[in-house]
Amino acid sequence: MAFLKQKSISSDLAQKMIDKAVQKATELGIKVNIAIVDQGGNLKAFCRMDGAPLLSIQIAQNKAYTAAAFGIPTHQWYDMIKDEPSLRLGIVHTEKLVIFGGGYPIYDGKDLAGGIGVSGGSEEEDRICCEAALSLLETV
Amino acid sequence: MAFLKQKSISSDLAQKMIDKAVQKATELGIKVNIAIVDQGGNLKAFCRMDGAPLLSIQIAQNKAYTAAAFGIPTHQWYDMIKDEPSLRLGIVHTEKLVIFGGGYPIYDGKDLAGGIGVSGGSEEEDRICCEAALSLLETV
Amino acid sequence: MAFLKQKSISSDLAQKMIDKAVQKATELGIKVNIAIVDQGGNLKAFCRMDGAPLLSIQIAQNKAYTAAAFGIPTHQWYDMIKDEPSLRLGIVHTEKLVIFGGGYPIYDGKDLAGGIGVSGGSEEEDRICCEAALSLLETV
Amino acid sequence: MAFLKQKSISSDLAQKMIDKAVQKATELGIKVNIAIVDQGGNLKAFCRMDGAPLLSIQIAQNKAYTAAAFGIPTHQWYDMIKDEPSLRLGIVHTEKLVIFGGGYPIYDGKDLAGGIGVSGGSEEEDRICCEAALSLLETV
């Protein structure tokens, strides 16, 4: 086959997911950065809530990238590598790789179509914001 | 629309395009680097012919990236910016942007699906190698 | 002696090794990135199979570089450093160094002539793909 | 052919070339940085004379790299690109490319085997230091 058919998140959906993540963060009383990347790992939408930490600008983007570039949530990385000493020690140095929670791939059915990353709250809070945003996909 | 449908060059076609570019370079008596990136601008295939200059490893990849990331051949950039002093002075500093010939977008019909970059010959020779590789698309 | 005689992998052999690694990955049902670098650690050939993770584009290249740049398989690094706390803590930060499996040096007899790196499967699967490619050298 | 035969400058010759460049710089009353890279463009030897400018540490290395990575003296670049507006404007942004004098390839006969770069004097002085070092090759 000469060309692959791919799906990639639209700007419209990306914005809706960000709005949903912001709404959830507001409910939780936290201020976060939210990044959405497309199928190719390139930035599609971004929002830093007022008061969200600067340090998390890059972390949110890296979480979204890691999720889109490998196809699994970032919180699954630790379990994958924790019992393999060389990976545990080494793979964490991979550029843009995040191995803690708060990044999720975005699928259209079986097609990997992007990633979302949230950073600024606790790991659990970041994940809750992502999951709120991802819940929109069930209604697409 | 929630998800965009995209096309992206397959590994199989990328390899065939590289083979064709190598064949054309051999006819021309030059040694070149050839890079192919996918729809997202990420490296898909690369070949450095024996004796091709090391300096061109990155240039070939940047040409392919520029073409995929903007959708026009790299040799069209100069005409776009030459009469606009601020662009002429400034935009050439954009990371990975190449404004001289030897990079072409890869389209599947109207869908931007990747890019090819060749570096190592003269600008004209690099373009001829790209065009030879792109001629394969007519038969897809 | 004024000049050293060196061996370096040819473009032709690099391509054959990539084809062999792809074949093995296909047998294993995985999608990987494969990179080959020459004696100087410079990229010679690269292939990303359809569906292979973007995150592994750089890892495959770094594995190949590490192997060519030190002359041992990347999976031997962990045993070398694990009992030396300062190395364990520090050397993993070396740019482009990969200390887990999936990168192998390419030798022509005793001459270090390049490196191959595979990334995208499990560590064991990546190693199997490299070893399949390296088996071609026995017939050279 | 599976493996290419290459030549690369030895540490011994690299050191002699540096000594010769230092001697010439001393005669000229200048303080320079001298870099020698091997066939793969990797640093082989380096010397910063007492009082030589820090700014030239990187320039000397880039000159040596450019020469080894393209096979021609760096002062020939300007003539190559000056009448081609897109190259003139664009190619100068290539990472590590130096288009002014003071970098020379090192050949063993017809084999490209490395590069030398000198920086810290005027362009003419830098070239004279390189040429003094290269004169050693006639006696190898």
Coordinates of C-alpha atoms in Angstrom, one line a residue:
Chain A
M1 CA 0.0 0.0 0.0
A2 CA 1.4 3.4 -1.0
F3 CA -0.4 5.6 1.5
L4 CA -1.7 4.9 5.0
K5 CA -5.0 6.2 6.2
Q6 CA -4.8 7.9 9.5
K7 CA -7.0 9.8 11.9
S8 CA -6.0 12.9 13.7
I9 CA -7.8 15.0 16.3
S10 CA -9.5 18.1 14.9
S11 CA -8.9 21.6 16.2
D12 CA -12.6 21.7 17.2
L13 CA -12.4 18.5 19.3
A14 CA -9.1 19.6 20.8
Q15 CA -10.7 22.8 22.0
K16 CA -13.6 21.0 23.5
M17 CA -11.4 18.6 25.4
I18 CA -9.4 21.5 26.7
D19 CA -12.6 23.2 27.9
K20 CA -13.6 20.1 29.6
A21 CA -10.3 19.7 31.3
V22 CA -10.4 23.3 32.5
Q23 CA -13.9 22.7 33.9
K24 CA -12.7 19.7 35.8
A25 CA -9.6 21.5 37.1
T26 CA -11.8 24.3 38.3
E27 CA -14.1 21.9 40.2
L28 CA -11.0 20.4 41.8
G29 CA -9.7 23.8 42.7
I30 CA -6.4 23.4 40.8
K31 CA -4.7 25.4 38.0
V32 CA -3.2 23.3 35.2
N33 CA -1.6 23.4 31.8
I34 CA -3.3 21.3 29.2
A35 CA -1.7 20.2 25.9
I36 CA -3.2 18.3 23.0
V37 CA -1.0 16.9 20.2
D38 CA -2.1 15.4 16.9
Q39 CA -1.4 12.0 15.4
G40 CA 2.2 13.1 14.5
G41 CA 2.9 14.3 18.0
N42 CA 2.7 18.0 16.9
L43 CA 1.1 20.6 19.2
K44 CA -2.6 21.1 18.3
A45 CA -4.0 23.1 21.2
F46 CA -2.7 24.4 24.5
C47 CA -4.1 26.2 27.5
R48 CA -2.4 27.5 30.7
M49 CA -5.0 28.4 33.3
D50 CA -4.4 31.6 35.2
G51 CA -2.1 30.8 38.0
A52 CA -1.0 27.4 36.6
P53 CA 2.8 26.7 37.2
L54 CA 5.2 27.7 34.4
L55 CA 7.2 24.5 35.1
S56 CA 4.3 22.5 33.8
I57 CA 4.1 24.1 30.4
Q58 CA 6.7 21.7 29.1
I59 CA 5.6 18.7 31.2
A60 CA 2.0 18.9 29.8
Q61 CA 3.4 19.0 26.3
N62 CA 5.7 16.1 26.9
K63 CA 3.0 14.0 28.5
A64 CA 0.8 14.5 25.4
Y65 CA 3.7 13.7 23.1
T66 CA 4.6 10.6 25.0
A67 CA 1.0 9.3 24.9
A68 CA 0.6 10.0 21.2
A69 CA 4.1 8.7 20.3
F70 CA 3.7 5.4 22.1
G71 CA -0.1 4.8 22.3
I72 CA -0.5 4.2 26.0
P73 CA -1.2 6.4 29.0
T74 CA 1.9 7.7 30.6
H75 CA 1.1 6.2 34.0
Q76 CA 1.5 2.7 32.5
W77 CA 5.2 3.3 31.9
Y78 CA 6.4 2.7 35.4
D79 CA 4.9 -0.7 35.6
M80 CA 6.4 -1.6 32.3
I81 CA 9.9 -0.7 33.3
K82 CA 10.1 -1.1 37.1
D83 CA 11.2 -4.8 37.1
E84 CA 13.8 -4.3 34.3
P85 CA 16.7 -2.5 35.9
S86 CA 18.3 -1.3 32.7
L87 CA 15.1 0.2 31.4
R88 CA 14.3 1.6 34.8
L89 CA 17.6 3.3 34.9
G90 CA 18.0 4.2 31.3
I91 CA 14.9 4.8 29.4
V92 CA 13.8 7.7 31.6
H93 CA 16.4 9.8 29.9
T94 CA 14.7 9.6 26.5
E95 CA 13.9 13.1 25.3
K96 CA 10.3 14.2 25.9
L97 CA 9.4 10.8 27.6
V98 CA 7.2 11.1 30.7
I99 CA 6.7 8.0 32.8
F100 CA 4.3 9.3 35.3
G101 CA 0.6 9.9 35.1
G102 CA -1.3 12.7 33.3
G103 CA -0.8 11.8 29.6
Y104 CA -3.3 9.8 27.6
P105 CA -3.5 8.8 23.9
I106 CA -6.5 9.9 22.0
Y107 CA -8.0 7.1 19.9
D108 CA -10.7 7.2 17.2
G109 CA -11.8 3.6 17.7
K110 CA -8.6 1.7 17.1
D111 CA -6.8 4.5 15.4
L112 CA -4.3 6.4 17.4
A113 CA -5.2 10.0 16.7
G114 CA -3.3 12.2 19.2
G115 CA -2.6 12.7 22.8
I116 CA -3.5 14.9 25.8
G117 CA -1.4 15.9 28.7
V118 CA -2.3 17.8 31.9
S119 CA 0.2 19.1 34.4
G120 CA 0.0 21.3 37.5
G121 CA -2.0 19.3 40.0
S122 CA -1.1 16.1 41.7
E123 CA -0.6 13.1 39.5
E124 CA -4.1 11.9 40.4
E125 CA -5.7 15.3 39.7
D126 CA -3.9 15.6 36.4
R127 CA -5.2 12.2 35.4
I128 CA -8.8 13.1 36.5
C129 CA -8.6 16.2 34.2
C130 CA -7.4 14.1 31.3
E131 CA -10.1 11.5 31.8
A132 CA -12.8 14.2 32.0
A133 CA -11.6 15.5 28.6
L134 CA -11.4 12.0 27.2
S135 CA -15.0 11.3 28.2
L136 CA -16.1 13.6 25.4
L137 CA -14.9 10.9 23.0
E138 CA -17.6 8.6 24.0
T139 CA -20.2 10.9 22.7
V140 CA -18.4 11.7 19.4
Chain B
M1 CA -15.8 17.0 12.8
A2 CA -14.1 15.3 15.6
F3 CA -11.3 13.6 13.7
L4 CA -9.6 14.4 10.5
K5 CA -8.8 11.8 7.9
Q6 CA -5.2 12.0 6.7
K7 CA -3.0 10.2 4.4
S8 CA 0.6 9.4 5.2
I9 CA 3.3 7.8 3.1
S10 CA 3.9 4.1 3.8
S11 CA 7.2 2.5 4.6
D12 CA 7.0 0.5 1.4
L13 CA 6.6 3.6 -0.8
A14 CA 9.2 5.5 1.1
Q15 CA 11.7 2.8 0.4
K16 CA 10.8 2.7 -3.3
M17 CA 11.2 6.5 -3.6
I18 CA 14.6 6.2 -2.0
D19 CA 15.7 3.5 -4.4
K20 CA 14.6 5.7 -7.3
A21 CA 16.4 8.7 -6.0
V22 CA 19.6 6.7 -5.5
Q23 CA 19.2 5.4 -9.1
K24 CA 18.9 8.9 -10.5
A25 CA 21.9 10.1 -8.4
T26 CA 23.9 7.3 -9.7
E27 CA 23.0 8.3 -13.3
L28 CA 24.1 11.8 -12.5
G29 CA 27.3 10.6 -10.9
I30 CA 26.6 12.2 -7.5
K31 CA 26.4 10.9 -4.0
V32 CA 23.5 12.2 -1.9
N33 CA 21.6 11.8 1.3
I34 CA 17.8 11.1 0.9
A35 CA 15.3 11.6 3.7
I36 CA 11.6 10.9 3.7
V37 CA 9.2 12.1 6.4
D38 CA 5.6 11.3 7.0
Q39 CA 2.5 13.5 7.3
G40 CA 3.5 14.6 10.8
G41 CA 7.1 15.5 9.7
N42 CA 8.6 12.5 11.5
L43 CA 11.4 10.6 9.9
K44 CA 10.2 7.5 7.9
A45 CA 13.2 6.5 5.9
F46 CA 16.7 7.6 5.2
C47 CA 19.7 6.6 3.1
R48 CA 23.2 8.0 2.8
M49 CA 24.9 6.8 -0.3
D50 CA 28.5 5.7 0.0
G51 CA 30.7 8.8 -0.2
A52 CA 27.8 11.3 0.3
P53 CA 28.8 14.3 2.5
L54 CA 28.1 14.1 6.2
L55 CA 27.1 17.7 6.1
S56 CA 24.0 16.8 4.1
I57 CA 22.6 14.3 6.6
Q58 CA 20.8 17.0 8.4
I59 CA 20.1 19.2 5.4
A60 CA 18.2 16.3 3.6
Q61 CA 16.1 15.7 6.7
N62 CA 15.4 19.4 7.1
K63 CA 14.4 19.7 3.5
A64 CA 11.9 16.8 3.8
Y65 CA 10.6 18.3 7.0
T66 CA 10.1 21.8 5.5
A67 CA 8.3 20.4 2.5
A68 CA 6.0 18.2 4.6
A69 CA 5.4 21.0 7.2
F70 CA 4.4 23.6 4.7
G71 CA 3.2 21.7 1.7
I72 CA 5.3 23.4 -1.0
P73 CA 8.7 22.6 -2.6
T74 CA 11.5 24.2 -0.7
H75 CA 12.7 26.0 -3.8
Q76 CA 9.6 28.1 -3.8
W77 CA 10.4 29.7 -0.5
Y78 CA 13.0 32.2 -1.8
D79 CA 10.5 33.8 -4.3
M80 CA 8.0 34.1 -1.5
I81 CA 10.3 36.0 0.8
K82 CA 12.7 37.8 -1.4
D83 CA 10.8 41.1 -1.7
E84 CA 9.8 41.3 1.9
P85 CA 12.9 42.5 3.8
S86 CA 11.7 41.4 7.2
L87 CA 10.9 37.9 6.1
R88 CA 14.1 37.7 4.1
L89 CA 16.1 38.7 7.2
G90 CA 14.1 36.9 9.8
I91 CA 12.3 33.8 8.7
V92 CA 15.4 32.0 7.5
H93 CA 16.2 31.5 11.2
T94 CA 13.2 29.3 11.7
E95 CA 14.4 25.9 13.1
K96 CA 14.6 23.2 10.4
L97 CA 13.4 25.6 7.6
V98 CA 15.2 25.2 4.3
I99 CA 14.6 27.8 1.6
F100 CA 16.6 26.4 -1.2
G101 CA 15.8 23.6 -3.6
G102 CA 15.8 19.8 -2.9
G103 CA 12.7 19.3 -0.8
Y104 CA 9.3 18.4 -2.1
P105 CA 6.0 17.6 -0.4
I106 CA 4.5 14.2 -1.1
Y107 CA 0.8 14.3 -1.9
D108 CA -1.8 11.6 -2.3
G109 CA -4.1 13.5 -4.6
K110 CA -4.9 16.6 -2.6
D111 CA -3.8 15.2 0.7
L112 CA -0.4 16.2 2.0
A113 CA 1.1 12.9 3.0
G114 CA 4.8 13.6 3.7
G115 CA 8.0 15.1 2.3
I116 CA 11.2 14.1 0.5
G117 CA 14.6 15.8 0.8
V118 CA 17.8 15.2 -1.1
S119 CA 21.1 16.8 -0.4
G120 CA 24.6 16.3 -1.6
G121 CA 24.6 17.5 -5.2
S122 CA 24.0 20.9 -6.7
E123 CA 20.6 22.4 -6.0
E124 CA 19.5 21.4 -9.5
E125 CA 20.8 17.8 -9.1
D126 CA 19.1 17.5 -5.7
R127 CA 15.9 18.6 -7.3
I128 CA 16.2 16.1 -10.2
C129 CA 16.6 13.3 -7.7
C130 CA 13.5 14.3 -5.8
E131 CA 11.5 14.6 -9.0
A132 CA 12.6 11.1 -10.1
A133 CA 11.4 9.7 -6.8
L134 CA 8.1 11.6 -7.0
S135 CA 7.5 10.3 -10.5
L136 CA 6.7 7.0 -8.8
L137 CA 3.6 8.6 -7.4
E138 CA 2.0 8.9 -10.9
T139 CA 1.9 5.1 -11.1
V140 CA 0.5 4.5 -7.6
Chain C
M1 CA 51.3 6.0 11.5
A2 CA 49.8 9.0 9.9
F3 CA 46.5 7.6 8.8
L4 CA 44.4 4.8 10.2
K5 CA 42.7 2.3 8.0
Q6 CA 39.1 1.9 8.9
K7 CA 36.1 -0.1 7.8
S8 CA 32.6 1.3 7.5
I9 CA 29.3 -0.3 6.6
S10 CA 28.2 0.3 3.0
S11 CA 24.9 1.7 2.1
D12 CA 24.1 -1.6 0.3
L13 CA 24.8 -3.7 3.4
A14 CA 22.9 -1.2 5.6
Q15 CA 19.8 -1.6 3.5
K16 CA 20.0 -5.4 3.5
M17 CA 20.3 -5.4 7.3
I18 CA 17.3 -3.1 7.6
D19 CA 15.3 -5.4 5.3
K20 CA 16.3 -8.4 7.5
A21 CA 15.3 -6.6 10.7
V22 CA 11.9 -5.7 9.2
Q23 CA 11.4 -9.3 8.1
K24 CA 12.1 -10.5 11.7
A25 CA 9.9 -7.9 13.2
T26 CA 7.1 -8.9 10.9
E27 CA 7.5 -12.5 12.0
L28 CA 7.3 -11.4 15.6
G29 CA 4.2 -9.3 14.9
I30 CA 5.8 -6.0 16.0
K31 CA 6.4 -2.7 14.4
V32 CA 9.8 -1.1 15.0
N33 CA 12.2 1.6 14.0
I34 CA 15.6 0.5 12.7
A35 CA 18.7 2.8 12.4
I36 CA 22.1 2.1 11.1
V37 CA 25.1 4.3 11.7
D38 CA 28.6 4.2 10.1
Q39 CA 32.0 3.9 11.7
G40 CA 31.8 7.6 12.7
G41 CA 28.4 7.3 14.3
N42 CA 26.7 9.2 11.5
L43 CA 23.3 8.0 10.2
K44 CA 23.6 5.8 7.2
A45 CA 20.1 4.2 6.9
F46 CA 16.8 4.4 8.7
C47 CA 13.4 2.8 8.4
R48 CA 10.2 3.2 10.4
M49 CA 7.8 0.4 9.8
D50 CA 4.1 1.4 9.4
G51 CA 2.6 1.7 12.8
A52 CA 5.9 1.8 14.7
P53 CA 6.0 4.3 17.6
L54 CA 7.2 7.8 17.0
L55 CA 8.9 7.7 20.4
S56 CA 11.3 5.1 19.1
I57 CA 12.6 7.1 16.2
Q58 CA 15.3 8.7 18.4
I59 CA 15.8 5.7 20.6
A60 CA 16.7 3.5 17.6
Q61 CA 19.2 6.1 16.4
N62 CA 20.7 6.5 19.9
K63 CA 21.1 2.8 20.3
A64 CA 22.9 2.5 17.0
Y65 CA 25.1 5.5 17.9
T66 CA 25.9 4.1 21.4
A67 CA 26.9 0.7 19.9
A68 CA 29.1 2.2 17.2
A69 CA 30.6 4.8 19.6
F70 CA 31.6 2.3 22.3
G71 CA 31.9 -1.0 20.4
I72 CA 29.7 -3.2 22.6
P73 CA 26.0 -4.1 22.6
T74 CA 23.9 -1.6 24.5
H75 CA 22.5 -4.4 26.8
Q76 CA 26.0 -4.9 28.3
W77 CA 26.1 -1.4 29.7
Y78 CA 23.9 -2.1 32.7
D79 CA 26.1 -4.8 34.1
M80 CA 29.1 -2.6 33.6
I81 CA 27.7 0.2 35.8
K82 CA 25.2 -1.4 38.2
D83 CA 27.6 -1.9 41.0
E84 CA 29.3 1.5 40.7
P85 CA 26.9 3.9 42.3
S86 CA 28.4 7.0 40.8
L87 CA 28.3 5.6 37.2
R88 CA 24.8 4.3 37.8
L89 CA 23.7 7.7 38.9
G90 CA 25.7 9.8 36.5
I91 CA 26.7 8.2 33.2
V92 CA 23.1 7.6 32.2
H93 CA 22.9 11.3 31.5
T94 CA 25.4 11.1 28.7
E95 CA 23.9 12.5 25.6
K96 CA 22.7 9.8 23.2
L97 CA 23.8 7.0 25.5
V98 CA 21.4 4.1 25.7
I99 CA 22.1 1.4 28.4
F100 CA 19.4 -1.1 27.6
G101 CA 19.2 -3.7 24.9
G102 CA 18.6 -3.2 21.2
G103 CA 21.8 -1.7 19.9
Y104 CA 24.7 -3.7 18.5
P105 CA 28.0 -2.7 17.0
I106 CA 28.7 -3.9 13.5
Y107 CA 32.2 -5.4 13.0
D108 CA 34.0 -6.4 9.9
G109 CA 36.2 -9.0 11.6
K110 CA 38.0 -7.1 14.3
D111 CA 37.2 -3.6 12.8
L112 CA 34.4 -1.7 14.3
A113 CA 32.5 -0.5 11.3
G114 CA 29.1 0.9 12.5
G115 CA 26.1 0.1 14.7
I116 CA 22.5 -1.0 14.4
G117 CA 19.6 0.0 16.7
V118 CA 16.1 -1.3 16.9
S119 CA 13.3 0.2 19.0
G120 CA 9.6 -0.4 19.2
G121 CA 9.2 -3.9 20.6
S122 CA 10.2 -5.3 24.0
E123 CA 13.9 -5.2 24.8
E124 CA 14.1 -8.9 23.9
E125 CA 12.2 -8.4 20.7
D126 CA 14.4 -5.5 19.7
R127 CA 17.5 -7.6 20.3
I128 CA 16.2 -10.4 18.2
C129 CA 15.6 -8.1 15.3
C130 CA 19.2 -6.7 15.6
E131 CA 20.6 -10.2 15.8
A132 CA 18.7 -11.3 12.7
A133 CA 20.2 -8.4 10.8
L134 CA 23.6 -9.1 12.1
S135 CA 23.4 -12.7 11.0
L136 CA 23.8 -11.4 7.5
L137 CA 27.4 -10.5 8.3
E138 CA 28.3 -14.2 8.6
T139 CA 27.7 -14.6 4.9
V140 CA 29.5 -11.4 3.8
Chain D
M1 CA 30.6 -4.3 -1.3
A2 CA 29.7 -4.9 2.3
F3 CA 32.3 -2.7 3.9
L4 CA 34.0 0.5 2.8
K5 CA 37.7 1.1 3.3
Q6 CA 38.3 4.5 4.8
K7 CA 41.3 6.4 6.0
S8 CA 41.2 8.6 9.1
I9 CA 43.8 10.8 10.7
S10 CA 45.8 9.3 13.5
S11 CA 46.2 10.9 16.9
D12 CA 49.9 11.1 16.3
L13 CA 49.5 13.1 13.0
A14 CA 46.8 15.2 14.5
Q15 CA 49.1 16.3 17.3
K16 CA 51.9 17.1 14.9
M17 CA 49.6 19.2 12.8
I18 CA 48.5 21.1 15.9
D19 CA 52.1 21.7 16.9
K20 CA 52.8 23.1 13.5
A21 CA 49.8 25.3 13.5
V22 CA 50.8 26.6 17.0
Q23 CA 54.3 27.3 15.7
K24 CA 53.0 29.3 12.7
A25 CA 50.6 31.2 14.9
T26 CA 53.4 32.1 17.2
E27 CA 55.5 33.4 14.3
L28 CA 52.5 35.5 13.2
G29 CA 52.1 36.8 16.8
I30 CA 48.5 35.5 17.1
K31 CA 46.7 33.3 19.6
V32 CA 44.4 30.7 18.0
N33 CA 42.2 27.7 18.7
I34 CA 43.0 24.6 16.5
A35 CA 40.7 21.7 16.1
I36 CA 41.2 18.4 14.2
V37 CA 38.3 16.0 13.4
D38 CA 38.5 12.6 12.0
Q39 CA 36.9 11.1 8.9
G40 CA 33.5 10.9 10.7
G41 CA 33.7 14.5 11.8
N42 CA 34.4 13.6 15.4
L43 CA 36.9 15.7 17.4
K44 CA 40.3 14.1 17.4
A45 CA 42.6 16.8 18.8
F46 CA 42.2 20.3 20.1
C47 CA 44.4 23.1 21.4
R48 CA 43.6 26.6 22.6
M49 CA 46.7 28.7 22.9
D50 CA 47.1 30.8 26.0
G51 CA 45.2 34.0 25.3
A52 CA 43.2 32.7 22.4
P53 CA 39.6 33.9 22.3
L54 CA 37.0 31.7 23.9
L55 CA 34.6 32.6 21.1
S56 CA 36.8 30.7 18.7
I57 CA 36.6 27.4 20.5
Q58 CA 33.4 26.4 18.7
I59 CA 34.3 28.2 15.5
A60 CA 37.5 26.2 15.1
Q61 CA 35.6 22.9 15.7
N62 CA 32.9 23.9 13.2
K63 CA 35.4 24.8 10.6
A64 CA 37.1 21.4 11.0
Y65 CA 33.7 19.7 10.9
T66 CA 32.6 21.6 7.8
A67 CA 35.8 20.7 5.9
A68 CA 35.6 17.0 6.8
A69 CA 31.9 16.8 6.3
F70 CA 32.0 18.2 2.8
G71 CA 35.5 17.7 1.5
I72 CA 36.4 21.2 0.5
P73 CA 38.1 24.2 2.3
T74 CA 35.6 26.4 4.1
H75 CA 36.8 29.5 2.1
Q76 CA 35.4 28.0 -1.1
W77 CA 31.8 28.1 0.2
Y78 CA 31.2 31.7 -0.4
D79 CA 32.1 31.5 -4.1
M80 CA 29.8 28.4 -4.4
I81 CA 26.8 30.2 -3.0
K82 CA 27.2 33.9 -3.7
D83 CA 25.4 34.0 -7.1
E84 CA 22.6 31.7 -6.0
P85 CA 20.3 33.9 -3.8
S86 CA 18.5 31.1 -2.1
L87 CA 21.6 29.3 -1.0
R88 CA 23.3 32.6 -0.1
L89 CA 20.4 33.4 2.2
G90 CA 19.5 30.0 3.4
I91 CA 22.4 27.5 3.6
V92 CA 24.4 29.7 6.1
H93 CA 21.9 28.6 8.8
T94 CA 23.0 24.9 8.5
E95 CA 24.1 23.7 11.9
K96 CA 27.9 23.7 12.2
L97 CA 28.4 25.0 8.7
V98 CA 31.2 27.6 8.3
I99 CA 31.4 29.5 5.0
F100 CA 34.5 31.6 5.7
G101 CA 38.2 30.7 5.6
G102 CA 40.1 28.7 8.1
G103 CA 38.9 25.1 7.7
Y104 CA 40.5 22.5 5.4
P105 CA 39.9 18.9 4.6
I106 CA 42.6 16.4 5.4
Y107 CA 43.2 13.9 2.6
D108 CA 45.3 10.8 2.4
G109 CA 45.8 10.9 -1.4
K110 CA 42.2 10.8 -2.7
D111 CA 40.7 9.6 0.6
L112 CA 39.0 12.2 2.8
A113 CA 40.4 11.5 6.2
G114 CA 39.5 14.4 8.4
G115 CA 39.5 18.2 8.8
I116 CA 41.4 21.0 10.5
G117 CA 40.0 24.3 11.6
V118 CA 41.8 27.3 13.0
S119 CA 40.1 30.3 14.6
G120 CA 41.3 33.4 16.5
G121 CA 43.3 35.4 13.9
S122 CA 42.2 37.1 10.8
E123 CA 40.7 34.9 8.1
E124 CA 44.0 35.0 6.3
E125 CA 46.0 34.3 9.4
D126 CA 43.8 31.3 10.2
R127 CA 44.3 30.0 6.7
I128 CA 48.0 30.3 6.9
C129 CA 48.1 28.3 10.2
C130 CA 46.0 25.6 8.6
E131 CA 48.2 25.5 5.5
A132 CA 51.3 25.2 7.6
A133 CA 49.8 22.2 9.4
L134 CA 48.7 20.7 6.1
S135 CA 52.2 21.0 4.7
L136 CA 53.2 18.1 7.0
L137 CA 51.1 15.8 4.8
E138 CA 53.5 16.2 1.9
T139 CA 56.1 14.5 3.9
V140 CA 54.0 11.7 5.3

